């Protein structure tokens, strides 16, 4: 394997971050970039090592990665993560949290490089067949994809593991071996250790043929992406919610194709046919006043006012109560909701009396009169009039003086909270 197989895909003045586990594949990839950087000093390269903490050797692997990068004069960052396998199993959970950490650490203009190779692509295709995947799943891993503002490139997809081993031996590279790779309880290891060697012995070019099949499926999916992109854009609002009634008039095939692309754009995994049918039957066709919720790993699918929402799983904050001791200081909110701070340039709310304590809660019940509105309303009706979906209602900070509701920042002020003179303030909610 020669350098042109890599350099033909990259820019000599590019900015790249290599996912560097310290194993054979990523070691070869990083070494090639180091060699290429010697010819093109303007090339910027750094390494990212994800520390999962799943192996007793995880610390020594991180030390190995740092040592190799120091030897090659490449910056290296160790990203420590925690893996929760309760929803999707250890393999899928580790992969998800790994990519989350890698993309979160990328700098503006930087592209992520990962070292999956030809045999990995073949394994991915076989796993997709095992799951009964359609063309999108059988397309396996694309050579490049867009993830938010960053490109994710896999420059070694046409290179076999045998070629990588030959390169590593030729250049006397050292790498680590993850002991879990020998555990055939994991599906990918089972294929790698027991199935692929038989297939390769019978058909030596099996991996390359499988990769061609994946590429053809990928071309079909790209064509569908292009054909459906305009319609999907028309159905999706700026927040990513999907207006679903038009889908119900479509054929099942077209509806499923649009749903798959919408879910993928929202960051979800490719759903099964059964999952798509559940979305149609249990969410789209449910009563208008129902509140359906389907769980998909770390995400949930919800419906509100003829729209579908793909959301991260969130906990209710109804039991939380925070005391805001000093208005001159912002108050931090739980669960990544940001802060609330006082703005004294606008006199919208009255200042608290000496015997009133300011606190922030996340639930309200009862009958309220809002400033500027005639008559009172039940809290549930207020949320409906304001267009606030049910799952957000217990995550909105509400300003109380003692036990009396004063305001919801940016949404309303009650009559009890409205200022009656020139002294006052307003609460600003800064979300993260």
CSV table of C-alpha atoms in Angstrom, one decimal:
chain,number,residue,atom,x,y,z
A,1,UNK,CA,0.0,0.0,0.0
A,2,UNK,CA,1.4,3.3,-1.0
A,3,UNK,CA,0.8,6.9,0.1
A,4,UNK,CA,-1.1,8.0,-3.0
A,5,UNK,CA,-4.0,5.7,-2.0
A,6,UNK,CA,-4.5,8.1,1.0
A,7,UNK,CA,-3.3,11.4,-0.4
A,8,UNK,CA,-5.7,11.3,-3.4
A,9,UNK,CA,-8.6,11.7,-1.0
A,10,UNK,CA,-7.2,14.5,1.2
A,11,UNK,CA,-5.9,18.1,0.8
A,12,UNK,CA,-2.3,18.9,1.4
A,13,UNK,CA,-3.3,22.0,3.3
A,14,UNK,CA,-6.2,20.4,5.2
A,15,UNK,CA,-6.9,20.2,8.9
A,16,UNK,CA,-7.5,16.7,10.1
A,17,UNK,CA,-8.1,14.9,13.5
A,18,UNK,CA,-7.4,11.2,13.5
A,19,UNK,CA,-9.4,8.9,15.8
A,20,UNK,CA,-6.4,7.1,17.2
A,21,UNK,CA,-7.1,4.0,19.3
A,22,UNK,CA,-3.5,2.9,19.1
A,23,UNK,CA,-4.5,-0.3,17.2
A,24,UNK,CA,-3.2,-1.5,13.9
A,25,UNK,CA,-5.6,0.4,11.6
A,26,UNK,CA,-5.4,3.9,13.2
A,27,UNK,CA,-1.6,3.5,13.7
A,28,UNK,CA,-1.1,3.0,10.0
A,29,UNK,CA,-3.4,5.9,9.1
A,30,UNK,CA,-1.7,8.3,11.5
A,31,UNK,CA,1.8,7.2,10.3
A,32,UNK,CA,0.8,7.9,6.7
A,33,UNK,CA,-0.4,11.4,7.6
A,34,UNK,CA,2.9,12.0,9.5
A,35,UNK,CA,4.9,11.0,6.5
A,36,UNK,CA,2.7,13.1,4.2
A,37,UNK,CA,3.0,16.1,6.6
A,38,UNK,CA,6.8,15.9,6.2
A,39,UNK,CA,6.3,16.7,2.5
A,40,UNK,CA,3.5,19.2,3.1
A,41,UNK,CA,4.3,21.2,6.3
A,42,UNK,CA,1.1,23.2,5.9
A,43,UNK,CA,-0.9,20.1,6.6
A,44,UNK,CA,-2.4,20.2,10.2
A,45,UNK,CA,-2.8,16.8,11.9
A,46,UNK,CA,-3.7,15.9,15.5
A,47,UNK,CA,-4.9,12.7,17.2
A,48,UNK,CA,-7.9,12.0,19.4
A,49,UNK,CA,-7.8,9.0,21.7
A,50,UNK,CA,-11.1,7.9,23.2
A,51,UNK,CA,-10.7,6.4,26.7
A,52,UNK,CA,-13.8,4.2,27.3
A,53,UNK,CA,-12.6,2.8,30.6
A,54,UNK,CA,-14.1,-0.6,29.6
A,55,UNK,CA,-10.8,-2.5,29.7
A,56,UNK,CA,-8.3,-2.8,32.6
A,57,UNK,CA,-5.7,-1.9,30.0
A,58,UNK,CA,-7.5,1.4,29.0
A,59,UNK,CA,-5.0,3.6,30.9
A,60,UNK,CA,-2.0,1.9,29.3
A,61,UNK,CA,-3.6,2.2,25.9
A,62,UNK,CA,-3.9,6.0,26.4
A,63,UNK,CA,-0.3,6.2,27.5
A,64,UNK,CA,0.7,4.3,24.4
A,65,UNK,CA,-1.2,6.7,22.2
A,66,UNK,CA,0.4,9.7,23.9
A,67,UNK,CA,3.8,8.2,23.6
A,68,UNK,CA,3.5,7.4,19.9
A,69,UNK,CA,2.2,10.9,19.2
A,70,UNK,CA,5.0,12.5,21.2
A,71,UNK,CA,7.5,10.4,19.2
A,72,UNK,CA,5.9,11.5,15.9
A,73,UNK,CA,5.4,15.1,17.2
A,74,UNK,CA,1.7,15.0,16.7
A,75,UNK,CA,-0.7,16.7,19.3
A,76,UNK,CA,-2.9,14.2,21.0
A,77,UNK,CA,-5.9,14.6,23.3
A,78,UNK,CA,-7.3,11.8,25.4
A,79,UNK,CA,-11.1,12.0,25.6
A,80,UNK,CA,-12.6,10.2,28.6
A,81,UNK,CA,-16.1,8.9,28.2
A,82,UNK,CA,-18.6,6.7,30.1
A,83,UNK,CA,-20.5,4.0,28.3
A,84,UNK,CA,-24.1,3.2,29.2
A,85,UNK,CA,-25.1,-0.1,27.5
A,86,UNK,CA,-28.6,-0.5,29.0
A,87,UNK,CA,-30.4,0.6,25.9
A,88,UNK,CA,-28.4,-0.7,22.9
A,89,UNK,CA,-25.7,-3.1,24.1
A,90,UNK,CA,-22.0,-2.5,24.8
A,91,UNK,CA,-20.8,-2.4,21.2
A,92,UNK,CA,-23.4,0.1,19.9
A,93,UNK,CA,-23.2,2.2,23.1
A,94,UNK,CA,-19.4,2.4,22.9
A,95,UNK,CA,-19.6,3.4,19.2
A,96,UNK,CA,-22.2,6.1,19.9
A,97,UNK,CA,-20.4,7.7,22.8
A,98,UNK,CA,-17.1,7.5,20.9
A,99,UNK,CA,-18.4,9.5,17.9
A,100,UNK,CA,-20.1,11.9,20.2
A,101,UNK,CA,-16.9,12.7,21.9
A,102,UNK,CA,-14.9,12.9,18.7
A,103,UNK,CA,-17.2,15.3,16.9
A,104,UNK,CA,-17.6,17.4,20.1
A,105,UNK,CA,-13.8,17.9,20.2
A,106,UNK,CA,-13.4,19.0,16.6
A,107,UNK,CA,-12.2,22.5,15.9
A,108,UNK,CA,-13.7,24.8,13.3
A,109,UNK,CA,-12.7,23.7,9.8
A,110,UNK,CA,-11.3,20.3,11.1
A,111,UNK,CA,-12.3,17.0,9.5
A,112,UNK,CA,-12.4,13.7,11.3
A,113,UNK,CA,-10.5,10.7,9.9
A,114,UNK,CA,-11.3,7.2,11.0
A,115,UNK,CA,-9.4,4.0,10.0
A,116,UNK,CA,-12.1,1.5,9.0
A,117,UNK,CA,-10.9,-0.7,6.2
A,118,UNK,CA,-12.2,-3.1,3.5
A,119,UNK,CA,-12.7,-6.0,5.9
A,120,UNK,CA,-14.6,-3.8,8.3
A,121,UNK,CA,-16.9,-2.8,5.5
A,122,UNK,CA,-17.5,-6.5,4.7
A,123,UNK,CA,-18.4,-7.2,8.4
A,124,UNK,CA,-20.7,-4.2,8.5
A,125,UNK,CA,-22.5,-5.4,5.4
A,126,UNK,CA,-23.0,-8.9,6.9
A,127,UNK,CA,-24.3,-7.5,10.2
A,128,UNK,CA,-26.8,-5.4,8.2
A,129,UNK,CA,-27.9,-8.6,6.4
A,130,UNK,CA,-28.3,-10.3,9.8
A,131,UNK,CA,-30.5,-7.4,10.9
A,132,UNK,CA,-32.7,-7.5,7.8
A,133,UNK,CA,-31.6,-4.0,6.7
A,134,UNK,CA,-32.7,-2.4,3.5
A,135,UNK,CA,-30.5,-0.5,1.0
A,136,UNK,CA,-29.6,2.2,3.5
A,137,UNK,CA,-28.2,-0.3,6.0
A,138,UNK,CA,-26.6,-2.4,3.3
A,139,UNK,CA,-24.8,0.7,2.1
A,140,UNK,CA,-22.7,0.2,5.2
A,141,UNK,CA,-20.1,2.9,5.9
A,142,UNK,CA,-19.7,5.7,3.4
A,143,UNK,CA,-16.2,6.9,2.5
A,144,UNK,CA,-17.3,10.4,3.5
A,145,UNK,CA,-20.3,11.9,5.3
A,146,UNK,CA,-21.3,15.3,6.6
A,147,UNK,CA,-21.9,15.5,10.4
A,148,UNK,CA,-23.0,18.9,11.4
A,149,UNK,CA,-20.4,21.4,10.3
A,150,UNK,CA,-17.7,18.7,9.9
A,151,UNK,CA,-16.7,16.1,7.3
A,152,UNK,CA,-16.1,12.5,8.4
A,153,UNK,CA,-13.7,10.7,6.1
A,154,UNK,CA,-12.7,7.0,5.9
A,155,UNK,CA,-9.7,7.0,3.6
A,156,UNK,CA,-8.8,3.3,4.1
A,157,UNK,CA,-12.1,1.7,3.1
A,158,UNK,CA,-10.5,0.2,-0.1
A,159,UNK,CA,-7.5,-1.3,1.8
A,160,UNK,CA,-7.6,-4.8,3.3
A,161,UNK,CA,-6.4,-5.6,6.8
A,162,UNK,CA,-3.6,-7.8,5.2
A,163,UNK,CA,-2.3,-4.7,3.4
A,164,UNK,CA,-2.4,-2.7,6.6
A,165,UNK,CA,-0.4,-5.5,8.4
A,166,UNK,CA,2.2,-5.5,5.5
A,167,UNK,CA,2.6,-1.7,5.8
A,168,UNK,CA,3.0,-1.8,9.5
A,169,UNK,CA,5.6,-4.5,9.3
A,170,UNK,CA,7.5,-2.7,6.5
A,171,UNK,CA,7.6,0.5,8.6
A,172,UNK,CA,8.2,-1.3,11.9
A,173,UNK,CA,5.2,0.2,13.6
A,174,UNK,CA,4.0,-0.9,17.1
A,175,UNK,CA,0.4,-1.1,18.0
A,176,UNK,CA,-1.9,-2.4,20.8
A,177,UNK,CA,-4.2,-5.3,20.6
A,178,UNK,CA,-7.6,-5.0,22.3
A,179,UNK,CA,-8.2,-8.2,24.1
A,180,UNK,CA,-12.0,-7.9,23.5
A,181,UNK,CA,-11.4,-8.4,19.8
A,182,UNK,CA,-10.9,-12.1,20.5
A,183,UNK,CA,-14.3,-12.4,22.3
A,184,UNK,CA,-16.6,-14.1,19.8
A,185,UNK,CA,-19.6,-13.3,22.0
A,186,UNK,CA,-19.6,-10.0,20.1
A,187,UNK,CA,-21.1,-10.3,16.7
A,188,UNK,CA,-18.4,-8.4,14.8
A,189,UNK,CA,-15.7,-10.5,16.4
A,190,UNK,CA,-17.6,-13.7,15.6
A,191,UNK,CA,-17.7,-12.7,11.9
A,192,UNK,CA,-14.1,-11.7,11.9
A,193,UNK,CA,-12.7,-14.8,13.7
A,194,UNK,CA,-14.9,-17.6,12.4
A,195,UNK,CA,-17.0,-16.6,9.4
A,196,UNK,CA,-14.9,-14.3,7.2
A,197,UNK,CA,-11.8,-16.6,7.1
A,198,UNK,CA,-14.1,-19.4,5.6
A,199,UNK,CA,-15.6,-17.0,3.1
A,200,UNK,CA,-12.2,-15.7,2.1
A,201,UNK,CA,-10.8,-19.2,1.7
A,202,UNK,CA,-13.6,-20.1,-0.6
A,203,UNK,CA,-13.8,-16.8,-2.4
A,204,UNK,CA,-10.6,-14.8,-2.0
A,205,UNK,CA,-12.2,-11.5,-3.3
A,206,UNK,CA,-15.3,-11.8,-1.1
A,207,UNK,CA,-14.6,-8.6,0.9
A,208,UNK,CA,-14.0,-6.6,-2.2
A,209,UNK,CA,-17.2,-7.9,-3.8
A,210,UNK,CA,-19.1,-7.1,-0.6
A,211,UNK,CA,-17.7,-3.6,-0.6
A,212,UNK,CA,-18.9,-3.1,-4.2
A,213,UNK,CA,-22.4,-4.2,-3.2
A,214,UNK,CA,-22.4,-1.8,-0.4
A,215,UNK,CA,-21.2,1.0,-2.8
A,216,UNK,CA,-24.1,0.2,-5.2
A,217,UNK,CA,-26.6,0.3,-2.3
A,218,UNK,CA,-25.0,3.6,-1.3
A,219,UNK,CA,-25.5,5.0,-4.8
A,220,UNK,CA,-29.2,4.0,-4.7
A,221,UNK,CA,-29.6,5.7,-1.4
A,222,UNK,CA,-27.9,8.9,-2.6
A,223,UNK,CA,-30.3,9.0,-5.6
A,224,UNK,CA,-33.2,8.7,-3.3
A,225,UNK,CA,-31.8,11.4,-1.1
A,226,UNK,CA,-31.6,13.7,-4.1
A,227,UNK,CA,-35.1,12.9,-5.2
A,228,UNK,CA,-36.7,13.3,-1.8
A,229,UNK,CA,-34.6,16.2,-0.5
A,230,UNK,CA,-37.0,19.0,-1.7
A,231,UNK,CA,-40.1,17.3,-0.3
A,232,UNK,CA,-38.5,16.6,3.0
A,233,UNK,CA,-37.4,20.2,3.3
A,234,UNK,CA,-40.9,21.4,2.7
A,235,UNK,CA,-42.2,19.1,5.5
A,236,UNK,CA,-39.6,20.0,8.1
A,237,UNK,CA,-39.5,23.3,10.0
A,238,UNK,CA,-36.4,25.2,11.3
A,239,UNK,CA,-36.4,23.3,14.6
A,240,UNK,CA,-36.4,19.9,12.8
A,241,UNK,CA,-40.1,19.0,13.5
A,242,UNK,CA,-41.8,17.0,10.7
A,243,UNK,CA,-45.3,17.9,9.5
A,244,UNK,CA,-46.7,14.4,9.0
A,245,UNK,CA,-50.3,14.5,7.6
A,246,UNK,CA,-49.1,14.5,4.0
A,247,UNK,CA,-47.2,11.3,4.7
A,248,UNK,CA,-50.4,9.5,5.4
A,249,UNK,CA,-51.6,10.0,1.9
A,250,UNK,CA,-48.4,8.5,0.4
A,251,UNK,CA,-47.5,4.9,-0.3
A,252,UNK,CA,-45.9,3.0,2.5
A,253,UNK,CA,-42.6,2.9,0.6
A,254,UNK,CA,-42.4,6.6,0.1
A,255,UNK,CA,-43.5,7.4,3.6
A,256,UNK,CA,-40.9,5.1,5.1
A,257,UNK,CA,-38.2,6.6,2.8
A,258,UNK,CA,-39.0,10.1,4.1
A,259,UNK,CA,-39.2,9.0,7.7
A,260,UNK,CA,-35.8,7.3,7.5
A,261,UNK,CA,-34.2,10.4,6.0
A,262,UNK,CA,-35.8,12.6,8.6
A,263,UNK,CA,-34.7,10.4,11.5
A,264,UNK,CA,-31.1,10.2,10.1
A,265,UNK,CA,-31.0,14.0,9.8
A,266,UNK,CA,-32.1,14.3,13.5
A,267,UNK,CA,-29.2,12.1,14.6
A,268,UNK,CA,-31.1,8.9,15.0
A,269,UNK,CA,-30.0,5.4,13.9
A,270,UNK,CA,-31.6,3.8,10.9
A,271,UNK,CA,-35.0,2.4,12.0
A,272,UNK,CA,-36.3,-1.0,11.2
A,273,UNK,CA,-39.5,-1.5,9.0
A,274,UNK,CA,-41.4,-2.6,12.2
A,275,UNK,CA,-40.3,0.7,13.9
A,276,UNK,CA,-41.5,2.7,11.0
A,277,UNK,CA,-44.9,0.9,11.0
A,278,UNK,CA,-45.2,1.6,14.8
A,279,UNK,CA,-44.6,5.3,14.1
A,280,UNK,CA,-47.4,5.3,11.6
A,281,UNK,CA,-49.9,3.2,13.6
A,282,UNK,CA,-49.1,4.3,17.2
A,283,UNK,CA,-48.1,8.0,16.6
A,284,UNK,CA,-49.5,9.4,13.3
A,285,UNK,CA,-52.9,7.6,13.6
A,286,UNK,CA,-53.4,8.2,17.3
A,287,UNK,CA,-56.1,10.5,18.7
A,288,UNK,CA,-55.4,14.2,18.3
A,289,UNK,CA,-55.4,14.8,22.1
A,290,UNK,CA,-53.1,11.8,22.8
A,291,UNK,CA,-49.5,12.1,23.8
A,292,UNK,CA,-47.7,9.2,22.2
A,293,UNK,CA,-44.1,8.6,23.0
A,294,UNK,CA,-41.9,5.9,21.3
A,295,UNK,CA,-38.4,5.2,22.7
A,296,UNK,CA,-35.5,4.7,20.3
A,297,UNK,CA,-32.3,4.2,22.3
A,298,UNK,CA,-31.3,7.6,23.7
A,299,UNK,CA,-34.1,9.3,21.8
A,300,UNK,CA,-37.8,9.6,21.9
A,301,UNK,CA,-40.3,10.3,19.2
A,302,UNK,CA,-43.3,12.5,20.1
A,303,UNK,CA,-46.2,14.1,18.4
A,304,UNK,CA,-47.8,17.5,18.9
A,305,UNK,CA,-50.1,19.5,16.6
A,306,UNK,CA,-49.6,17.4,13.5
A,307,UNK,CA,-45.8,17.4,13.9
A,308,UNK,CA,-43.3,14.7,14.8
A,309,UNK,CA,-40.5,15.6,17.1
A,310,UNK,CA,-37.2,13.6,17.5
A,311,UNK,CA,-35.8,14.4,20.9
A,312,UNK,CA,-33.1,13.3,23.3
A,313,UNK,CA,-34.5,11.5,26.3
A,314,UNK,CA,-35.2,14.1,29.0
A,315,UNK,CA,-36.1,13.8,32.7
A,316,UNK,CA,-38.9,15.8,34.3
A,317,UNK,CA,-37.8,18.6,36.6
A,318,UNK,CA,-41.1,19.0,38.3
A,319,UNK,CA,-39.5,18.1,41.7
A,320,UNK,CA,-36.8,20.7,41.4
A,321,UNK,CA,-37.0,24.0,43.3
A,322,UNK,CA,-34.2,26.5,43.3
A,323,UNK,CA,-33.8,29.5,45.6
A,324,UNK,CA,-32.5,32.7,43.7
A,325,UNK,CA,-30.7,34.4,46.6
A,326,UNK,CA,-29.2,37.4,44.7
A,327,UNK,CA,-30.7,38.9,41.5
A,328,UNK,CA,-27.4,40.4,40.7
A,329,UNK,CA,-26.0,36.9,40.0
A,330,UNK,CA,-27.3,34.5,37.3
A,331,UNK,CA,-29.0,31.4,38.5
A,332,UNK,CA,-27.8,28.1,37.0
A,333,UNK,CA,-30.5,25.7,36.0
A,334,UNK,CA,-30.4,21.9,36.2
A,335,UNK,CA,-30.0,19.3,33.4
A,336,UNK,CA,-28.2,21.7,30.9
A,337,UNK,CA,-31.1,24.2,30.7
A,338,UNK,CA,-28.7,27.2,31.0
A,339,UNK,CA,-29.3,30.1,33.3
A,340,UNK,CA,-31.8,32.8,34.2
A,341,UNK,CA,-30.6,36.3,34.9
A,342,UNK,CA,-32.1,39.6,35.9
A,343,UNK,CA,-32.4,42.5,33.5
A,344,UNK,CA,-33.1,45.8,35.3
A,345,UNK,CA,-33.4,47.8,32.0
A,346,UNK,CA,-36.9,46.6,31.5
A,347,UNK,CA,-39.5,47.1,34.2
A,348,UNK,CA,-41.9,44.2,33.5
A,349,UNK,CA,-42.0,42.4,36.8
A,350,UNK,CA,-42.3,44.0,40.2
A,351,UNK,CA,-39.5,43.6,42.7
A,352,UNK,CA,-40.1,41.2,45.6
A,353,UNK,CA,-41.1,42.5,49.0
A,354,UNK,CA,-38.9,42.0,52.0
A,355,UNK,CA,-40.8,39.0,53.1
A,356,UNK,CA,-40.8,37.4,49.6
A,357,UNK,CA,-38.2,34.8,48.5
A,358,UNK,CA,-37.5,34.4,44.8
A,359,UNK,CA,-37.4,30.7,43.7
A,360,UNK,CA,-37.5,28.9,40.4
A,361,UNK,CA,-39.7,25.8,39.9
A,362,UNK,CA,-40.7,23.7,36.9
A,363,UNK,CA,-44.4,23.1,37.4
A,364,UNK,CA,-47.6,25.1,38.0
A,365,UNK,CA,-51.2,24.0,38.6
A,366,UNK,CA,-54.3,26.1,39.0
A,367,UNK,CA,-56.0,29.1,37.6
A,368,UNK,CA,-54.0,32.2,36.5
A,369,UNK,CA,-54.6,35.7,35.3
A,370,UNK,CA,-51.9,37.0,32.9
A,371,UNK,CA,-50.9,40.6,32.5
A,372,UNK,CA,-52.6,42.1,29.5
A,373,UNK,CA,-55.3,39.4,29.1
A,374,UNK,CA,-58.9,39.5,30.2
A,375,UNK,CA,-60.1,36.6,32.3
A,376,UNK,CA,-58.2,33.7,33.8
A,377,UNK,CA,-57.2,30.3,32.5
A,378,UNK,CA,-56.2,26.9,33.7
A,379,UNK,CA,-52.4,26.4,33.4
A,380,UNK,CA,-53.0,23.5,30.9
A,381,UNK,CA,-55.0,25.9,28.7
A,382,UNK,CA,-52.2,28.5,28.9
A,383,UNK,CA,-49.6,26.1,27.7
A,384,UNK,CA,-51.8,25.1,24.8
A,385,UNK,CA,-52.5,28.7,23.8
A,386,UNK,CA,-48.7,29.4,24.0
A,387,UNK,CA,-48.0,26.3,21.8
A,388,UNK,CA,-45.8,24.7,24.4
A,389,UNK,CA,-45.6,20.9,23.9
A,390,UNK,CA,-46.4,18.8,26.9
A,391,UNK,CA,-42.9,17.4,27.4
A,392,UNK,CA,-41.5,20.9,27.6
A,393,UNK,CA,-43.9,22.2,30.2
A,394,UNK,CA,-42.0,20.7,33.1
A,395,UNK,CA,-38.6,22.0,31.8
A,396,UNK,CA,-39.5,25.7,31.6
A,397,UNK,CA,-38.2,27.8,34.6
A,398,UNK,CA,-41.1,29.5,36.4
A,399,UNK,CA,-40.4,32.5,38.7
A,400,UNK,CA,-42.2,32.4,42.1
A,401,UNK,CA,-42.3,34.8,45.0
A,402,UNK,CA,-42.8,32.5,47.9
A,403,UNK,CA,-45.7,30.3,46.7
A,404,UNK,CA,-47.1,32.7,44.1
A,405,UNK,CA,-46.3,32.3,40.4
A,406,UNK,CA,-44.9,35.5,38.9
A,407,UNK,CA,-43.7,34.7,35.4
A,408,UNK,CA,-42.4,32.3,32.8
A,409,UNK,CA,-39.4,34.1,31.2
A,410,UNK,CA,-40.1,35.1,27.7
A,411,UNK,CA,-43.7,33.7,27.8
A,412,UNK,CA,-45.9,35.5,30.3
A,413,UNK,CA,-46.2,37.6,33.5
A,414,UNK,CA,-49.1,37.1,35.9
A,415,UNK,CA,-51.1,40.0,37.3
A,416,UNK,CA,-49.5,39.3,40.7
A,417,UNK,CA,-46.1,39.7,39.2
A,418,UNK,CA,-46.6,42.7,37.0
A,419,UNK,CA,-44.9,46.0,38.1
A,420,UNK,CA,-47.1,48.8,39.2
A,421,UNK,CA,-44.5,51.6,39.2
A,422,UNK,CA,-41.2,52.4,37.5
A,423,UNK,CA,-39.2,49.9,39.7
A,424,UNK,CA,-39.0,46.5,38.2
A,425,UNK,CA,-37.0,43.9,36.2
A,426,UNK,CA,-37.5,41.0,33.9
A,427,UNK,CA,-36.1,37.5,33.9
A,428,UNK,CA,-34.0,36.4,30.9
A,429,UNK,CA,-33.6,32.7,30.2
A,430,UNK,CA,-30.4,31.9,28.4
A,431,UNK,CA,-30.6,28.3,27.1
A,432,UNK,CA,-27.5,26.4,26.2
